[in-house]
PDB file of C-alpha atoms in Angstrom:
ATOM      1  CA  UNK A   1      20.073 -17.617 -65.698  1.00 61.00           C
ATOM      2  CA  UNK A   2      23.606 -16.639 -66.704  1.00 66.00           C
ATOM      3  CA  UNK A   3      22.491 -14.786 -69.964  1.00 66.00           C
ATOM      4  CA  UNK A   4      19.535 -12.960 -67.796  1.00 64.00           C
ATOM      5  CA  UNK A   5      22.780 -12.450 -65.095  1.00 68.00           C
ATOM      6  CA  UNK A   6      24.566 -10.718 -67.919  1.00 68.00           C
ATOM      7  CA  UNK A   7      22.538  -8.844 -69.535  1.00 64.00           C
ATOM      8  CA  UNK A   8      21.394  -7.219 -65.868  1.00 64.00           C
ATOM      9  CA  UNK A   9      25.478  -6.505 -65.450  1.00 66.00           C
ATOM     10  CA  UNK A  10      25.196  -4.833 -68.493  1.00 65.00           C
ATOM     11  CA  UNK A  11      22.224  -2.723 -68.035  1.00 67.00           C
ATOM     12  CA  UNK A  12      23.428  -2.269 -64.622  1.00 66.00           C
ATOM     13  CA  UNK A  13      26.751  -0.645 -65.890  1.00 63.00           C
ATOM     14  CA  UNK A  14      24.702   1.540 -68.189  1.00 65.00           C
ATOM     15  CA  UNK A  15      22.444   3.112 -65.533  1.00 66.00           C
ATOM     16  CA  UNK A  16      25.937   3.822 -63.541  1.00 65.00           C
ATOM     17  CA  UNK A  17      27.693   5.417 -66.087  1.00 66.00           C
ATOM     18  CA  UNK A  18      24.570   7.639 -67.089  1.00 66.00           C
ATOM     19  CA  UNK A  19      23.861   9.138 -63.390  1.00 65.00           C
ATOM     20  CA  UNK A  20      27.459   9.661 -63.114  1.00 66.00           C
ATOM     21  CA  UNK A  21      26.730  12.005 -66.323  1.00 61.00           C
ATOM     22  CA  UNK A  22      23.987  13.204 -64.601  1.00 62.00           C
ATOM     23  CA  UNK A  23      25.331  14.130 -61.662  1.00 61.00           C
ATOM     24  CA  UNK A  24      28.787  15.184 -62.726  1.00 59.00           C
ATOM     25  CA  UNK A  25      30.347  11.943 -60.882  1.00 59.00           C
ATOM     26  CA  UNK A  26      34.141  11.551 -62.909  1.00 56.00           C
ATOM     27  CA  UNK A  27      33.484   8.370 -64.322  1.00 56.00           C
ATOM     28  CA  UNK A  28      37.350   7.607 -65.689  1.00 61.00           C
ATOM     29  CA  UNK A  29      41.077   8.645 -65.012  1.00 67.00           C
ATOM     30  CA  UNK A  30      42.120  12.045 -66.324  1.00 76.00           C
ATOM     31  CA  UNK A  31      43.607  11.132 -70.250  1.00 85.00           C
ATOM     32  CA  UNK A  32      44.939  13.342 -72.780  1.00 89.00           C
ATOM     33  CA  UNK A  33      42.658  13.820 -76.156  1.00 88.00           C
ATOM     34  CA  UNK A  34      42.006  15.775 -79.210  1.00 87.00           C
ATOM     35  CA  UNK A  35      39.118  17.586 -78.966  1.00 87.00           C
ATOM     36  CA  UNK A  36      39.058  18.548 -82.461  1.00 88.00           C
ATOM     37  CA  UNK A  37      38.279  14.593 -83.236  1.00 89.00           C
ATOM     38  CA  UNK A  38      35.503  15.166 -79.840  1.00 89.00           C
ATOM     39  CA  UNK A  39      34.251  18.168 -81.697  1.00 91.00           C
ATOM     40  CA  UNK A  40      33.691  15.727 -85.066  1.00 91.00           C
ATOM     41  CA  UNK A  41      32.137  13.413 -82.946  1.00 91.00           C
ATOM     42  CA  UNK A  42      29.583  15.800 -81.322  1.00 90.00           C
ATOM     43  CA  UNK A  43      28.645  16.621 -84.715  1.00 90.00           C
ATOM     44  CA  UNK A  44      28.409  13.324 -86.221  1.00 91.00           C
ATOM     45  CA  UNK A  45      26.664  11.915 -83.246  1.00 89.00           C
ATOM     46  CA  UNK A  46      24.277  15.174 -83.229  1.00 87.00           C
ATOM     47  CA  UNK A  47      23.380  14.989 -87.156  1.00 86.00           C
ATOM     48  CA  UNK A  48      20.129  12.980 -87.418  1.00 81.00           C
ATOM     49  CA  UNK A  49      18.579  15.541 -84.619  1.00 83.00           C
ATOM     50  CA  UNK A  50      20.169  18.577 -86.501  1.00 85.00           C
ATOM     51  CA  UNK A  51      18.316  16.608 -89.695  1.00 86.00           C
ATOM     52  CA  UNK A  52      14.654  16.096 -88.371  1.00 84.00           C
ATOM     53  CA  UNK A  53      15.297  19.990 -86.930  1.00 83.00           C
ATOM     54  CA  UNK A  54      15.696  21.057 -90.104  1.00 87.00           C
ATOM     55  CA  UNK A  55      19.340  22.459 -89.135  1.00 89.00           C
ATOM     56  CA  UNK A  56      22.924  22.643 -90.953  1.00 90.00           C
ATOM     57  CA  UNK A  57      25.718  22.358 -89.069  1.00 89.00           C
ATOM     58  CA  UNK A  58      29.180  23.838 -89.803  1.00 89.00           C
ATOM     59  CA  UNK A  59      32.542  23.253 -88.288  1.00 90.00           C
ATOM     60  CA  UNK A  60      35.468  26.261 -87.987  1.00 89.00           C
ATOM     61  CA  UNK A  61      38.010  23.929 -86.447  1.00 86.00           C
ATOM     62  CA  UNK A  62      41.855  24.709 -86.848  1.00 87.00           C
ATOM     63  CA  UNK A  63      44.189  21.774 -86.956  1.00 82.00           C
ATOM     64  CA  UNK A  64      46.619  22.667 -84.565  1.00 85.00           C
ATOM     65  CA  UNK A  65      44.435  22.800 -81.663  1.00 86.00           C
ATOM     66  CA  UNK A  66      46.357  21.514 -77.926  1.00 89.00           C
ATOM     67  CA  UNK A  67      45.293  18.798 -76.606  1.00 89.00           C
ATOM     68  CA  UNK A  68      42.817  18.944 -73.160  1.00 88.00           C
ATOM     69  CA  UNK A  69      43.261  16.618 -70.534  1.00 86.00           C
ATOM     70  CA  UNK A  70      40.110  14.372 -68.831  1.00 83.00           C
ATOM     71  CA  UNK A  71      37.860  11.882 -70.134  1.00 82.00           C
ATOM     72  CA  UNK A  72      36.969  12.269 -73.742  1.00 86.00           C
ATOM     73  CA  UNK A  73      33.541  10.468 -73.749  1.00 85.00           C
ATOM     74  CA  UNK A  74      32.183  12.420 -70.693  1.00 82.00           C
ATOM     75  CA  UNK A  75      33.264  15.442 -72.411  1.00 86.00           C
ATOM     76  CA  UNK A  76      31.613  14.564 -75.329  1.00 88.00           C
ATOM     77  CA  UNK A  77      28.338  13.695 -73.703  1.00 85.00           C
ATOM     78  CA  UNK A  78      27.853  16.977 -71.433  1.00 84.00           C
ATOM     79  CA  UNK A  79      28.310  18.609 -75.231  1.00 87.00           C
ATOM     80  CA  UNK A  80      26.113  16.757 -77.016  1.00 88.00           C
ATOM     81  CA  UNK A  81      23.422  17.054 -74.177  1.00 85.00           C
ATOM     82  CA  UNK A  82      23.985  20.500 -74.979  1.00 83.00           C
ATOM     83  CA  UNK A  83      23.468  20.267 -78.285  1.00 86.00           C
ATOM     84  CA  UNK A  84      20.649  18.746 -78.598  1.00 84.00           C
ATOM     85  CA  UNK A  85      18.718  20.542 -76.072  1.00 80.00           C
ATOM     86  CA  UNK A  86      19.436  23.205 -78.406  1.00 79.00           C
ATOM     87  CA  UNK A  87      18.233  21.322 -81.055  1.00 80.00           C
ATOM     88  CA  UNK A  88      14.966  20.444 -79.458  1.00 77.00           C
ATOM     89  CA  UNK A  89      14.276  23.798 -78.297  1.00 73.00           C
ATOM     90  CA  UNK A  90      10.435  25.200 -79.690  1.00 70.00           C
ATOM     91  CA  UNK A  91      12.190  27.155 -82.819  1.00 75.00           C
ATOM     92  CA  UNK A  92      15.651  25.354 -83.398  1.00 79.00           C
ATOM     93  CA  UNK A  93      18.357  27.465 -84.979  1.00 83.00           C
ATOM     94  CA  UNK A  94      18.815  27.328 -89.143  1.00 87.00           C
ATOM     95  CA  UNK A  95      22.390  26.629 -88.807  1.00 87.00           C
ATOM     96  CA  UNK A  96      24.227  25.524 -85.684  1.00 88.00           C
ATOM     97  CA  UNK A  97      27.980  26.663 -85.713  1.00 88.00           C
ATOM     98  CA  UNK A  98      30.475  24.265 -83.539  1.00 90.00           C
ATOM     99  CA  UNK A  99      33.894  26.519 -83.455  1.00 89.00           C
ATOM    100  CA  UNK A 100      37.350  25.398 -81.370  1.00 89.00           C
ATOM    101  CA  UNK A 101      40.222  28.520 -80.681  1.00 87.00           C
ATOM    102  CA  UNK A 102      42.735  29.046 -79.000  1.00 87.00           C
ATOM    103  CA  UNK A 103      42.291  32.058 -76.364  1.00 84.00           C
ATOM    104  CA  UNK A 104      44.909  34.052 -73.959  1.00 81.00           C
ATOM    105  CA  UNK A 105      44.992  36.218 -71.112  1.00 78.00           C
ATOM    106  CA  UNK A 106      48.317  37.028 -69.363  1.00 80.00           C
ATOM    107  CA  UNK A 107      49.986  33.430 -69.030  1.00 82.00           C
ATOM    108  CA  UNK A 108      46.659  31.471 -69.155  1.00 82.00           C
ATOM    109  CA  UNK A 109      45.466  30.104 -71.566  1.00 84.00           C
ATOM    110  CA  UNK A 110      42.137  27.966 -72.564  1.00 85.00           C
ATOM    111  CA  UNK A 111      40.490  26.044 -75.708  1.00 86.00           C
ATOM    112  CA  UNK A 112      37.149  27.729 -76.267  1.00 86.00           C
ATOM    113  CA  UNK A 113      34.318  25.473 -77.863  1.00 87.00           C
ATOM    114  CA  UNK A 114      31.702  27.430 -79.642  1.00 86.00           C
ATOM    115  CA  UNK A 115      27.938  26.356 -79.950  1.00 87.00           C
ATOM    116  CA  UNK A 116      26.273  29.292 -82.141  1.00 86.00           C
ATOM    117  CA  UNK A 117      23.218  29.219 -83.028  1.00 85.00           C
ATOM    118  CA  UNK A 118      21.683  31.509 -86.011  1.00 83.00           C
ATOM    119  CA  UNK A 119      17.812  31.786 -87.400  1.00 77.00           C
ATOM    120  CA  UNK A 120      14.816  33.665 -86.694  1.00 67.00           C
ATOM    121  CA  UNK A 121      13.140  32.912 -83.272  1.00 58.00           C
ATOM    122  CA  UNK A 122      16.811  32.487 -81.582  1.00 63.00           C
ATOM    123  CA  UNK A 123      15.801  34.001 -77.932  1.00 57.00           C
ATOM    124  CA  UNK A 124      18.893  36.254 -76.021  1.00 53.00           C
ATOM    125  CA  UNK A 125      19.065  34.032 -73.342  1.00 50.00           C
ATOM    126  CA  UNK A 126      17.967  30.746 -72.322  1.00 48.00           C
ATOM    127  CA  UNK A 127      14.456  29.865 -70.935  1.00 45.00           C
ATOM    128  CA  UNK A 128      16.500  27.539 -68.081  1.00 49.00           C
ATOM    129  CA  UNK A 129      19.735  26.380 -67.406  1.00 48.00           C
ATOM    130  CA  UNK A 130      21.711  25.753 -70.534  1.00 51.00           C
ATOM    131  CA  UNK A 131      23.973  22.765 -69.452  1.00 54.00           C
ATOM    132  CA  UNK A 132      24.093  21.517 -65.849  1.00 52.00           C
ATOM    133  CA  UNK A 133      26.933  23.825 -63.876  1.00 50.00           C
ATOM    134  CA  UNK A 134      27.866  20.386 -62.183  1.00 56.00           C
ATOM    135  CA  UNK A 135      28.134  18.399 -65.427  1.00 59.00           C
ATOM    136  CA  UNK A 136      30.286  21.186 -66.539  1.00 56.00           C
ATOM    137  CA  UNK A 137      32.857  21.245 -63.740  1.00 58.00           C
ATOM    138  CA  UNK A 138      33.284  17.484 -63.897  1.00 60.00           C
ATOM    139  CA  UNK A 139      35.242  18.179 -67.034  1.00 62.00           C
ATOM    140  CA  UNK A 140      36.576  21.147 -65.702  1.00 70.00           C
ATOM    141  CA  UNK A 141      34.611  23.388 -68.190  1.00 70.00           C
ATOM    142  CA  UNK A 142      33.232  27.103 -67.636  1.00 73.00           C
ATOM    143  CA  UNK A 143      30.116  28.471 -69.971  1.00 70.00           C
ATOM    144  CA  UNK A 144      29.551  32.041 -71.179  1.00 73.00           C
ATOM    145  CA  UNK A 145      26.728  33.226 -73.135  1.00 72.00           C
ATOM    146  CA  UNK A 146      26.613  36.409 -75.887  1.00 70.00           C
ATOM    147  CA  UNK A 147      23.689  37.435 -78.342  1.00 69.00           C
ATOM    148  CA  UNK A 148      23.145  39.124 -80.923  1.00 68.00           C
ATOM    149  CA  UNK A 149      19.348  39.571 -82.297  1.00 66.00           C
ATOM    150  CA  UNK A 150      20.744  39.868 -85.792  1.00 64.00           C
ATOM    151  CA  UNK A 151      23.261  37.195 -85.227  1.00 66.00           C
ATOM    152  CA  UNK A 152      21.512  34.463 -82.924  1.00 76.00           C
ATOM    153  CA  UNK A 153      23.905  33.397 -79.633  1.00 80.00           C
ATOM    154  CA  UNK A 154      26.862  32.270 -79.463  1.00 82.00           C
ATOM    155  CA  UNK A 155      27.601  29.771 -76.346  1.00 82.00           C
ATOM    156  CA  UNK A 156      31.330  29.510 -75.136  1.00 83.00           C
ATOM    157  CA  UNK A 157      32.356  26.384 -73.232  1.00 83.00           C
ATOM    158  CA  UNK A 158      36.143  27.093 -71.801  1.00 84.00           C
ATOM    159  CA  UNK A 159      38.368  24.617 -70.894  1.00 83.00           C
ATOM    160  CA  UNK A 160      42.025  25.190 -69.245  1.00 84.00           C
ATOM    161  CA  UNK A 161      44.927  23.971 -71.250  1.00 82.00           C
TER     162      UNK A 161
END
């Protein structure tokens, strides 16, 4: 009875922390983090997908990238959903660029996280919503969208820093 009585903790505290992905519920207290060691992770955790998809992936990531504050993992997962919705689209992209910068305007400034996507059968836009708008905010993200027929599209995810 006590192994069943774990194990249902266990699988209770999963199905928590995956609705609170779902529905953009913060799930941990605000922490600084790298996201260049996020980005690796996103990339890491999305290669067997990019390798069944028949996709390379390539990393532009500068070192000296600030630090965001919130909580890494969700900010990692609302990402990799991303990802590999991209991924698992009817004609996934050839190559799958993940890029981090540095951006300015006035006295603000933000950490832009690049998902590009390049290959034939790349669509302009997206067929429905790219990334939840409420999973976004929860890690206090905005998304922008540019394409290119020749050059696939480029996804910007910016965060305040």
């Amino acid at each position: 009875v006590e192994d069943a009585q774990r194990a249902f903790t266990r699988i209770r505290k999963w199905i928590d922390e995956s609705e609170a992905i779902v529905t953009g519920r913060p799930t941990a207290a605000p922490e600084s983090f790298g996201p260049l060691s996020a980005v690796r992770e996103i990339a890491r955790r999305a290669a067997r997908v990019c390798d069944s998809a028949g996709t390379s992936v390539e990393l532009l990531i500068p070192t000296d990238t600030p630090e965001l504050v919130g909580d890494e993992g969700r900010f990692v997962e609302v990402l990799l959903r991303f990802v590999e919705d991209r991924l698992a689209a009817d004609a996934p992209p050839e190559r799958l660029t993940l890029s981090v910068r540095v951006a300015a305007s006035g006295s603000e400034r933000c950490l832009l996280i690049g998902v590009a996507e390049h290959g034939p059968g790349i669509q302009g836009s997206f067929p429905d919503e790219p990334v939840s708008l409420e999973a976004l905010a929860s890690i206090d993200g905005a998304i922008c969208t540019a394409s290119n027929e020749a050059l696939g599209r480029t996804t910007l995810f910016s965060f305040p820093i």
